[in-house]
Amino acid sequence: MPTLQTSLPPEIANNAIRLYRECLRRAKYIGHRQNNTPLVVDMVRQQFKKNMQETDPDKIQKLKDDAARGLINHILYESEKITGRKFSQSPPAFGKSSI
């Protein structure tokens, strides 16, 4: 089953430490923009610390997928703000007119 991590560069997605660092970078960026950096960074740290003793490979994969999903969602959100284009909207159905 393909994972969400394939949307991230493999050097980040396949390594929990690099994924953690990228999540912290995003948390600092979001926190800086919303003036609550310590809170957002602490939330990320707590989630990683809570699960750092996990040994079940399926559970680890799910946790990594969840972290990757959060990163991808934030990247899409920022891209939408910059371009003004909604990436989550699907194109009109074939043969349907928008009139």
mmCIF file of N, CA and C in Angstrom:
data_model
loop_
_atom_site.group_PDB
_atom_site.id
_atom_site.type_symbol
_atom_site.label_atom_id
_atom_site.label_comp_id
_atom_site.label_asym_id
_atom_site.label_seq_id
_atom_site.Cartn_x
_atom_site.Cartn_y
_atom_site.Cartn_z
ATOM 1 N N MET A 1 0.841 -1.176 0.000
ATOM 2 C CA MET A 1 0.000 0.000 0.000
ATOM 3 C C MET A 1 0.887 1.240 0.000
ATOM 4 N N PRO A 2 0.719 2.147 -0.977
ATOM 5 C CA PRO A 2 1.541 3.349 -1.009
ATOM 6 C C PRO A 2 1.215 4.246 0.181
ATOM 7 N N THR A 3 2.197 5.013 0.579
ATOM 8 C CA THR A 3 2.023 5.882 1.730
ATOM 9 C C THR A 3 2.093 7.334 1.301
ATOM 10 N N LEU A 4 1.644 8.204 2.176
ATOM 11 C CA LEU A 4 1.726 9.637 1.914
ATOM 12 C C LEU A 4 3.162 10.112 1.861
ATOM 13 N N GLN A 5 4.049 9.360 2.430
ATOM 14 C CA GLN A 5 5.433 9.783 2.466
ATOM 15 C C GLN A 5 6.057 9.884 1.087
ATOM 16 N N THR A 6 5.468 9.241 0.088
ATOM 17 C CA THR A 6 6.030 9.328 -1.252
ATOM 18 C C THR A 6 5.915 10.732 -1.816
ATOM 19 N N SER A 7 5.097 11.588 -1.207
ATOM 20 C CA SER A 7 4.981 12.968 -1.639
ATOM 21 C C SER A 7 6.114 13.834 -1.102
ATOM 22 N N LEU A 8 6.827 13.342 -0.123
ATOM 23 C CA LEU A 8 7.967 14.056 0.445
ATOM 24 C C LEU A 8 9.253 13.470 -0.118
ATOM 25 N N PRO A 9 10.331 14.251 -0.115
ATOM 26 C CA PRO A 9 11.619 13.685 -0.542
ATOM 27 C C PRO A 9 11.985 12.489 0.326
ATOM 28 N N PRO A 10 12.527 11.421 -0.267
ATOM 29 C CA PRO A 10 12.808 10.202 0.491
ATOM 30 C C PRO A 10 13.770 10.421 1.656
ATOM 31 N N GLU A 11 14.698 11.374 1.525
ATOM 32 C CA GLU A 11 15.643 11.603 2.616
ATOM 33 C C GLU A 11 14.955 12.153 3.862
ATOM 34 N N ILE A 12 13.754 12.729 3.703
ATOM 35 C CA ILE A 12 12.970 13.190 4.852
ATOM 36 C C ILE A 12 11.997 12.101 5.290
ATOM 37 N N ALA A 13 11.265 11.542 4.347
ATOM 38 C CA ALA A 13 10.193 10.601 4.676
ATOM 39 C C ALA A 13 10.688 9.306 5.293
ATOM 40 N N ASN A 14 11.854 8.827 4.898
ATOM 41 C CA ASN A 14 12.336 7.531 5.374
ATOM 42 C C ASN A 14 13.113 7.624 6.678
ATOM 43 N N ASN A 15 13.330 8.814 7.165
ATOM 44 C CA ASN A 15 14.142 8.993 8.354
ATOM 45 C C ASN A 15 13.337 9.755 9.401
ATOM 46 N N ALA A 16 13.044 9.126 10.509
ATOM 47 C CA ALA A 16 12.211 9.746 11.541
ATOM 48 C C ALA A 16 12.838 11.019 12.099
ATOM 49 N N ILE A 17 14.166 11.043 12.233
ATOM 50 C CA ILE A 17 14.825 12.240 12.768
ATOM 51 C C ILE A 17 14.685 13.407 11.804
ATOM 52 N N ARG A 18 14.872 13.158 10.538
ATOM 53 C CA ARG A 18 14.709 14.242 9.549
ATOM 54 C C ARG A 18 13.262 14.690 9.459
ATOM 55 N N LEU A 19 12.331 13.758 9.565
ATOM 56 C CA LEU A 19 10.909 14.100 9.567
ATOM 57 C C LEU A 19 10.586 14.967 10.783
ATOM 58 N N TYR A 20 11.139 14.611 11.926
ATOM 59 C CA TYR A 20 10.968 15.396 13.157
ATOM 60 C C TYR A 20 11.514 16.809 12.963
ATOM 61 N N ARG A 21 12.698 16.915 12.402
ATOM 62 C CA ARG A 21 13.303 18.240 12.185
ATOM 63 C C ARG A 21 12.468 19.086 11.233
ATOM 64 N N GLU A 22 11.963 18.465 10.183
ATOM 65 C CA GLU A 22 11.132 19.223 9.230
ATOM 66 C C GLU A 22 9.828 19.660 9.893
ATOM 67 N N CYS A 23 9.259 18.801 10.720
ATOM 68 C CA CYS A 23 8.042 19.191 11.458
ATOM 69 C C CYS A 23 8.341 20.365 12.388
ATOM 70 N N LEU A 24 9.494 20.335 13.047
ATOM 71 C CA LEU A 24 9.875 21.457 13.919
ATOM 72 C C LEU A 24 10.068 22.746 13.119
ATOM 73 N N ARG A 25 10.680 22.633 11.952
ATOM 74 C CA ARG A 25 10.849 23.836 11.100
ATOM 75 C C ARG A 25 9.495 24.436 10.744
ATOM 76 N N ARG A 26 8.572 23.591 10.347
ATOM 77 C CA ARG A 26 7.227 24.071 9.999
ATOM 78 C C ARG A 26 6.524 24.653 11.215
ATOM 79 N N ALA A 27 6.703 24.015 12.360
ATOM 80 C CA ALA A 27 6.079 24.513 13.592
ATOM 81 C C ALA A 27 6.616 25.902 13.931
ATOM 82 N N LYS A 28 7.920 26.101 13.783
ATOM 83 C CA LYS A 28 8.513 27.415 14.054
ATOM 84 C C LYS A 28 7.988 28.451 13.074
ATOM 85 N N TYR A 29 7.850 28.057 11.820
ATOM 86 C CA TYR A 29 7.335 28.982 10.798
ATOM 87 C C TYR A 29 5.895 29.374 11.115
ATOM 88 N N ILE A 30 5.067 28.379 11.394
ATOM 89 C CA ILE A 30 3.653 28.654 11.715
ATOM 90 C C ILE A 30 3.560 29.475 12.995
ATOM 91 N N GLY A 31 4.325 29.083 14.002
ATOM 92 C CA GLY A 31 4.296 29.797 15.267
ATOM 93 C C GLY A 31 4.730 31.240 15.133
ATOM 94 N N HIS A 32 5.742 31.477 14.314
ATOM 95 C CA HIS A 32 6.219 32.849 14.105
ATOM 96 C C HIS A 32 5.137 33.702 13.457
ATOM 97 N N ARG A 33 4.450 33.138 12.494
ATOM 98 C CA ARG A 33 3.393 33.887 11.800
ATOM 99 C C ARG A 33 2.197 34.152 12.697
ATOM 100 N N GLN A 34 1.960 33.278 13.668
ATOM 101 C CA GLN A 34 0.793 33.420 14.540
ATOM 102 C C GLN A 34 1.172 33.860 15.957
ATOM 103 N N ASN A 35 2.446 34.195 16.154
ATOM 104 C CA ASN A 35 2.951 34.676 17.445
ATOM 105 C C ASN A 35 2.729 33.701 18.601
ATOM 106 N N ASN A 36 2.860 32.409 18.319
ATOM 107 C CA ASN A 36 2.765 31.396 19.381
ATOM 108 C C ASN A 36 3.762 30.259 19.139
ATOM 109 N N THR A 37 4.982 30.629 18.762
ATOM 110 C CA THR A 37 6.008 29.637 18.432
ATOM 111 C C THR A 37 6.227 28.599 19.528
ATOM 112 N N PRO A 38 6.419 29.003 20.794
ATOM 113 C CA PRO A 38 6.677 27.972 21.816
ATOM 114 C C PRO A 38 5.550 26.939 21.934
ATOM 115 N N LEU A 39 4.324 27.370 21.798
ATOM 116 C CA LEU A 39 3.189 26.456 21.901
ATOM 117 C C LEU A 39 3.185 25.443 20.759
ATOM 118 N N VAL A 40 3.351 25.909 19.545
ATOM 119 C CA VAL A 40 3.293 25.019 18.380
ATOM 120 C C VAL A 40 4.478 24.055 18.384
ATOM 121 N N VAL A 41 5.664 24.564 18.677
ATOM 122 C CA VAL A 41 6.852 23.709 18.723
ATOM 123 C C VAL A 41 6.695 22.663 19.827
ATOM 124 N N ASP A 42 6.185 23.061 20.976
ATOM 125 C CA ASP A 42 5.986 22.123 22.073
ATOM 126 C C ASP A 42 4.985 21.027 21.704
ATOM 127 N N MET A 43 3.954 21.374 20.954
ATOM 128 C CA MET A 43 2.972 20.373 20.513
ATOM 129 C C MET A 43 3.645 19.309 19.647
ATOM 130 N N VAL A 44 4.497 19.741 18.723
ATOM 131 C CA VAL A 44 5.205 18.792 17.848
ATOM 132 C C VAL A 44 6.121 17.913 18.689
ATOM 133 N N ARG A 45 6.883 18.522 19.577
ATOM 134 C CA ARG A 45 7.807 17.753 20.432
ATOM 135 C C ARG A 45 7.061 16.725 21.274
ATOM 136 N N GLN A 46 5.937 17.115 21.848
ATOM 137 C CA GLN A 46 5.169 16.198 22.680
ATOM 138 C C GLN A 46 4.695 14.984 21.884
ATOM 139 N N GLN A 47 4.230 15.216 20.656
ATOM 140 C CA GLN A 47 3.747 14.097 19.844
ATOM 141 C C GLN A 47 4.872 13.116 19.518
ATOM 142 N N PHE A 48 6.036 13.643 19.157
ATOM 143 C CA PHE A 48 7.157 12.754 18.845
ATOM 144 C C PHE A 48 7.641 12.032 20.104
ATOM 145 N N LYS A 49 7.746 12.733 21.235
ATOM 146 C CA LYS A 49 8.205 12.096 22.473
ATOM 147 C C LYS A 49 7.221 11.029 22.944
ATOM 148 N N LYS A 50 5.932 11.311 22.792
ATOM 149 C CA LYS A 50 4.903 10.357 23.222
ATOM 150 C C LYS A 50 5.043 9.020 22.491
ATOM 151 N N ASN A 51 5.502 9.067 21.266
ATOM 152 C CA ASN A 51 5.539 7.859 20.442
ATOM 153 C C ASN A 51 6.948 7.338 20.165
ATOM 154 N N MET A 52 7.952 7.880 20.818
ATOM 155 C CA MET A 52 9.328 7.505 20.478
ATOM 156 C C MET A 52 9.691 6.071 20.902
ATOM 157 N N GLN A 53 8.942 5.470 21.808
ATOM 158 C CA GLN A 53 9.233 4.098 22.236
ATOM 159 C C GLN A 53 8.444 3.052 21.442
ATOM 160 N N GLU A 54 7.681 3.499 20.452
ATOM 161 C CA GLU A 54 6.861 2.578 19.647
ATOM 162 C C GLU A 54 7.763 1.612 18.880
ATOM 163 N N THR A 55 7.399 0.328 18.882
ATOM 164 C CA THR A 55 8.186 -0.688 18.181
ATOM 165 C C THR A 55 7.414 -1.385 17.059
ATOM 166 N N ASP A 56 6.102 -1.257 17.042
ATOM 167 C CA ASP A 56 5.284 -1.905 16.018
ATOM 168 C C ASP A 56 5.491 -1.207 14.674
ATOM 169 N N PRO A 57 6.024 -1.910 13.665
ATOM 170 C CA PRO A 57 6.315 -1.283 12.373
ATOM 171 C C PRO A 57 5.085 -0.648 11.704
ATOM 172 N N ASP A 58 3.923 -1.291 11.838
ATOM 173 C CA ASP A 58 2.712 -0.721 11.230
ATOM 174 C C ASP A 58 2.311 0.585 11.911
ATOM 175 N N LYS A 59 2.408 0.598 13.226
ATOM 176 C CA LYS A 59 2.073 1.813 13.977
ATOM 177 C C LYS A 59 3.073 2.930 13.659
ATOM 178 N N ILE A 60 4.359 2.574 13.560
ATOM 179 C CA ILE A 60 5.385 3.561 13.207
ATOM 180 C C ILE A 60 5.100 4.138 11.834
ATOM 181 N N GLN A 61 4.738 3.268 10.893
ATOM 182 C CA GLN A 61 4.431 3.748 9.540
ATOM 183 C C GLN A 61 3.242 4.692 9.561
ATOM 184 N N LYS A 62 2.215 4.375 10.350
ATOM 185 C CA LYS A 62 1.046 5.241 10.452
ATOM 186 C C LYS A 62 1.425 6.594 11.047
ATOM 187 N N LEU A 63 2.251 6.587 12.072
ATOM 188 C CA LEU A 63 2.692 7.838 12.691
ATOM 189 C C LEU A 63 3.497 8.689 11.706
ATOM 190 N N LYS A 64 4.363 8.034 10.939
ATOM 191 C CA LYS A 64 5.142 8.769 9.933
ATOM 192 C C LYS A 64 4.225 9.319 8.847
ATOM 193 N N ASP A 65 3.225 8.534 8.455
ATOM 194 C CA ASP A 65 2.255 9.009 7.463
ATOM 195 C C ASP A 65 1.497 10.224 7.982
ATOM 196 N N ASP A 66 1.103 10.184 9.254
ATOM 197 C CA ASP A 66 0.382 11.311 9.843
ATOM 198 C C ASP A 66 1.245 12.569 9.843
ATOM 199 N N ALA A 67 2.519 12.415 10.193
ATOM 200 C CA ALA A 67 3.428 13.568 10.183
ATOM 201 C C ALA A 67 3.610 14.094 8.761
ATOM 202 N N ALA A 68 3.769 13.174 7.807
ATOM 203 C CA ALA A 68 3.922 13.580 6.405
ATOM 204 C C ALA A 68 2.665 14.296 5.912
ATOM 205 N N ARG A 69 1.494 13.795 6.309
ATOM 206 C CA ARG A 69 0.229 14.416 5.910
ATOM 207 C C ARG A 69 0.153 15.855 6.429
ATOM 208 N N GLY A 70 0.573 16.057 7.666
ATOM 209 C CA GLY A 70 0.575 17.405 8.237
ATOM 210 C C GLY A 70 1.486 18.337 7.468
ATOM 211 N N LEU A 71 2.677 17.848 7.106
ATOM 212 C CA LEU A 71 3.604 18.677 6.326
ATOM 213 C C LEU A 71 3.035 19.010 4.955
ATOM 214 N N ILE A 72 2.484 18.009 4.299
ATOM 215 C CA ILE A 72 1.934 18.213 2.959
ATOM 216 C C ILE A 72 0.758 19.176 3.008
ATOM 217 N N ASN A 73 -0.105 19.025 4.003
ATOM 218 C CA ASN A 73 -1.246 19.946 4.128
ATOM 219 C C ASN A 73 -0.782 21.379 4.323
ATOM 220 N N HIS A 74 0.250 21.568 5.130
ATOM 221 C CA HIS A 74 0.735 22.926 5.340
ATOM 222 C C HIS A 74 1.381 23.490 4.078
ATOM 223 N N ILE A 75 2.119 22.666 3.363
ATOM 224 C CA ILE A 75 2.733 23.112 2.107
ATOM 225 C C ILE A 75 1.649 23.507 1.105
ATOM 226 N N LEU A 76 0.594 22.704 1.002
ATOM 227 C CA LEU A 76 -0.510 23.041 0.098
ATOM 228 C C LEU A 76 -1.207 24.331 0.528
ATOM 229 N N TYR A 77 -1.417 24.487 1.820
ATOM 230 C CA TYR A 77 -2.061 25.691 2.347
ATOM 231 C C TYR A 77 -1.245 26.925 1.980
ATOM 232 N N GLU A 78 0.056 26.870 2.200
ATOM 233 C CA GLU A 78 0.913 28.015 1.871
ATOM 234 C C GLU A 78 0.937 28.261 0.363
ATOM 235 N N SER A 79 0.951 27.199 -0.427
ATOM 236 C CA SER A 79 0.940 27.349 -1.890
ATOM 237 C C SER A 79 -0.352 28.000 -2.365
ATOM 238 N N GLU A 80 -1.464 27.610 -1.755
ATOM 239 C CA GLU A 80 -2.751 28.214 -2.120
ATOM 240 C C GLU A 80 -2.767 29.701 -1.787
ATOM 241 N N LYS A 81 -2.179 30.063 -0.650
ATOM 242 C CA LYS A 81 -2.135 31.472 -0.273
ATOM 243 C C LYS A 81 -1.302 32.277 -1.262
ATOM 244 N N ILE A 82 -0.192 31.709 -1.714
ATOM 245 C CA ILE A 82 0.707 32.417 -2.625
ATOM 246 C C ILE A 82 0.102 32.538 -4.016
ATOM 247 N N THR A 83 -0.446 31.452 -4.530
ATOM 248 C CA THR A 83 -0.930 31.434 -5.914
ATOM 249 C C THR A 83 -2.384 31.868 -6.045
ATOM 250 N N GLY A 84 -3.153 31.774 -4.963
ATOM 251 C CA GLY A 84 -4.578 32.082 -5.036
ATOM 252 C C GLY A 84 -5.387 30.969 -5.669
ATOM 253 N N ARG A 85 -4.756 29.845 -5.941
ATOM 254 C CA ARG A 85 -5.412 28.694 -6.570
ATOM 255 C C ARG A 85 -5.659 27.618 -5.527
ATOM 256 N N LYS A 86 -6.861 27.060 -5.524
ATOM 257 C CA LYS A 86 -7.209 25.980 -4.597
ATOM 258 C C LYS A 86 -6.766 24.653 -5.196
ATOM 259 N N PHE A 87 -5.874 23.956 -4.498
ATOM 260 C CA PHE A 87 -5.404 22.661 -4.971
ATOM 261 C C PHE A 87 -6.354 21.549 -4.579
ATOM 262 N N SER A 88 -7.187 21.782 -3.568
ATOM 263 C CA SER A 88 -8.083 20.736 -3.099
ATOM 264 C C SER A 88 -9.348 20.613 -3.938
ATOM 265 N N GLN A 89 -9.607 21.601 -4.801
ATOM 266 C CA GLN A 89 -10.801 21.521 -5.639
ATOM 267 C C GLN A 89 -10.527 20.624 -6.836
ATOM 268 N N SER A 90 -11.504 19.783 -7.152
ATOM 269 C CA SER A 90 -11.340 18.924 -8.317
ATOM 270 C C SER A 90 -11.845 19.668 -9.552
ATOM 271 N N PRO A 91 -11.267 19.361 -10.723
ATOM 272 C CA PRO A 91 -11.715 20.019 -11.944
ATOM 273 C C PRO A 91 -13.142 19.607 -12.299
ATOM 274 N N PRO A 92 -13.844 20.416 -13.120
ATOM 275 C CA PRO A 92 -15.208 20.042 -13.511
ATOM 276 C C PRO A 92 -15.219 18.700 -14.241
ATOM 277 N N ALA A 93 -16.304 17.987 -14.120
ATOM 278 C CA ALA A 93 -16.449 16.670 -14.766
ATOM 279 C C ALA A 93 -16.394 16.839 -16.280
ATOM 280 N N PHE A 94 -15.867 15.829 -16.943
ATOM 281 C CA PHE A 94 -15.760 15.836 -18.399
ATOM 282 C C PHE A 94 -17.125 16.004 -19.030
ATOM 283 N N GLY A 95 -17.229 16.901 -19.982
ATOM 284 C CA GLY A 95 -18.477 17.099 -20.706
ATOM 285 C C GLY A 95 -19.429 18.047 -20.024
ATOM 286 N N LYS A 96 -19.127 18.467 -18.822
ATOM 287 C CA LYS A 96 -20.010 19.402 -18.100
ATOM 288 C C LYS A 96 -19.508 20.821 -18.351
ATOM 289 N N SER A 97 -20.402 21.700 -18.589
ATOM 290 C CA SER A 97 -19.995 23.085 -18.775
ATOM 291 C C SER A 97 -20.135 23.813 -17.456
ATOM 292 N N SER A 98 -19.330 24.838 -17.280
ATOM 293 C CA SER A 98 -19.381 25.610 -16.036
ATOM 294 C C SER A 98 -20.349 26.762 -16.146
ATOM 295 N N ILE A 99 -21.131 26.820 -17.205
ATOM 296 C CA ILE A 99 -22.125 27.891 -17.402
ATOM 297 C C ILE A 99 -23.443 27.504 -16.820
#
